[in-house]
XYZ file of C-alpha atoms in Angstrom:
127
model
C 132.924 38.922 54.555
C 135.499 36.744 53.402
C 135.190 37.326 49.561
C 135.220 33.729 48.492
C 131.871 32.320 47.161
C 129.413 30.310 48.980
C 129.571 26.601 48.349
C 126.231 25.470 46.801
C 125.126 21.879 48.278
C 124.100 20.044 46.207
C 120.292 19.031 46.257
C 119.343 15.231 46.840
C 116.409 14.867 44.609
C 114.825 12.365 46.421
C 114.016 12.799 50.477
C 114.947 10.719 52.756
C 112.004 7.853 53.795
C 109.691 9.357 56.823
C 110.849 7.576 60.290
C 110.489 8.462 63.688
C 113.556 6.834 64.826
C 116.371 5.370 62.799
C 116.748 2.009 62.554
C 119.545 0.010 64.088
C 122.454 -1.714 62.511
C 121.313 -4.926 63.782
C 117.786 -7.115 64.192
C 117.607 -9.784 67.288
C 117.005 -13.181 66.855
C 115.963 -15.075 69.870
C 116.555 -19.053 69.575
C 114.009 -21.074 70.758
C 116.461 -23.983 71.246
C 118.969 -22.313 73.347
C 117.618 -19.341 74.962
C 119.958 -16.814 73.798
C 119.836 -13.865 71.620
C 121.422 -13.125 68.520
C 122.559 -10.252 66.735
C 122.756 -9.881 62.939
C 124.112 -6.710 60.649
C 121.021 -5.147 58.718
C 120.573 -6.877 55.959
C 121.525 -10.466 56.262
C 119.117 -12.957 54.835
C 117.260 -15.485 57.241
C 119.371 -18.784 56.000
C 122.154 -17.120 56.855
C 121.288 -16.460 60.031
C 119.418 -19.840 60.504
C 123.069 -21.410 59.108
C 124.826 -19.701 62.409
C 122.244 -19.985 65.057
C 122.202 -24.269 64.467
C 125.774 -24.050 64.055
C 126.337 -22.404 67.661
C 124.023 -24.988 68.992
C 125.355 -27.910 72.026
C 124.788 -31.437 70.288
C 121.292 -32.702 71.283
C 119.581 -29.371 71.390
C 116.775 -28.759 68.363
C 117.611 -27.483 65.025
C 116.040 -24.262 63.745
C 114.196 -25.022 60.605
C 113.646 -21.223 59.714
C 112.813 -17.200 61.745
C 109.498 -15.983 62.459
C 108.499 -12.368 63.231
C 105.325 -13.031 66.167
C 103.919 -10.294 68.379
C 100.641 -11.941 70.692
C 97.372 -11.744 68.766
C 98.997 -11.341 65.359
C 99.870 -14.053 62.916
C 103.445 -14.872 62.945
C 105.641 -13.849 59.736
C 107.555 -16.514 58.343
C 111.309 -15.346 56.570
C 111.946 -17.777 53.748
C 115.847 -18.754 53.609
C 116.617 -15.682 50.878
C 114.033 -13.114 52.879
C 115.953 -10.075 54.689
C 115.516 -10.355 58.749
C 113.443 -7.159 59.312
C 112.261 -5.504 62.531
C 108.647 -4.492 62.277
C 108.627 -2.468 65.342
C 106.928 -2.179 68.743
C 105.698 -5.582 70.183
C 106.946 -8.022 67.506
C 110.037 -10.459 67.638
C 111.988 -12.427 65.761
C 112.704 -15.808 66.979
C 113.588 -19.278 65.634
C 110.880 -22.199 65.199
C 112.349 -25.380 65.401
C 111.098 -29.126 64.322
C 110.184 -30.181 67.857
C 107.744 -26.840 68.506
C 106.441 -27.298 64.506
C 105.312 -31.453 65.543
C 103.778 -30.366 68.829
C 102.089 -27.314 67.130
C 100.449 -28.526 64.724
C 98.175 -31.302 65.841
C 97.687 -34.381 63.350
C 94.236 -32.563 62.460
C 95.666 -29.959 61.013
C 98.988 -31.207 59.125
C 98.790 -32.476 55.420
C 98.454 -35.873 54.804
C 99.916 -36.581 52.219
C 97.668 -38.484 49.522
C 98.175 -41.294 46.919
C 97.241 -40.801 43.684
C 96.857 -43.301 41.244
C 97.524 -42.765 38.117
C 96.161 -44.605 34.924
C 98.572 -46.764 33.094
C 98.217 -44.507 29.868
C 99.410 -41.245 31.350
C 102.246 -43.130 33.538
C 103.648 -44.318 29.746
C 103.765 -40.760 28.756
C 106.070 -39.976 31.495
């Protein structure tokens, strides 16, 4: 026994989150346009990441227009420019959609048309 007190740790009040393995320090982002894989820290938001992937493009290859999260027979998550990339786990992936897949995608039955409206003189004076 040495004679010098035990160190008290001190208690975290508030446990760590349940998880069966940690997460990594990075989420994958496969581009659609080029074929490769990229890697970005925890955290970074999906412009930021859209801003790098485009950048690192050849000239003539298709822009990214923003990240979705799809796994097959799910509906794909779309990251908004200020949305954290996130890994949700077994079977899904994050990948770029660019303007070329969102035309042929979405056939002209489906996109908004967009609509005139007419306005009455009256209202139009107001603005």
């Amino acid at each position: 026994m040495s004679g010098m007190a035990e160190e008290e740790q001190p208690s975290n009040p508030i446990p760590p989150p349940p998880s069966h393995q940690p997460l990594p320090p990075f989420v994958e982002v496969m581009c659609k346009s080029s074929g490769r894989t990229r890697r970005f820290a925890a955290g970074t938001e999906a412009g930021f990441a859209i801003y790098l992937i485009n950048k690192k493009l050849d000239i003539g290859l298709p822009l990214a227009l923003h990240i979705e999260a799809v796994k097959e027979g799910e509906e794909p998550v779309s990251f908004g420019p200020n949305a954290v990339l996130v890994d949700y786990g077994d079977g899904w992936k994050l990948e770029t959609v660019t303007d070329v897949e969102f035309a042929v995608g979405v056939g002209k039955e489906k996109r908004v048309q967009p609509t005139k409206v007419k306005i009455p003189k009256k209202q139009r004076e107001i603005y």
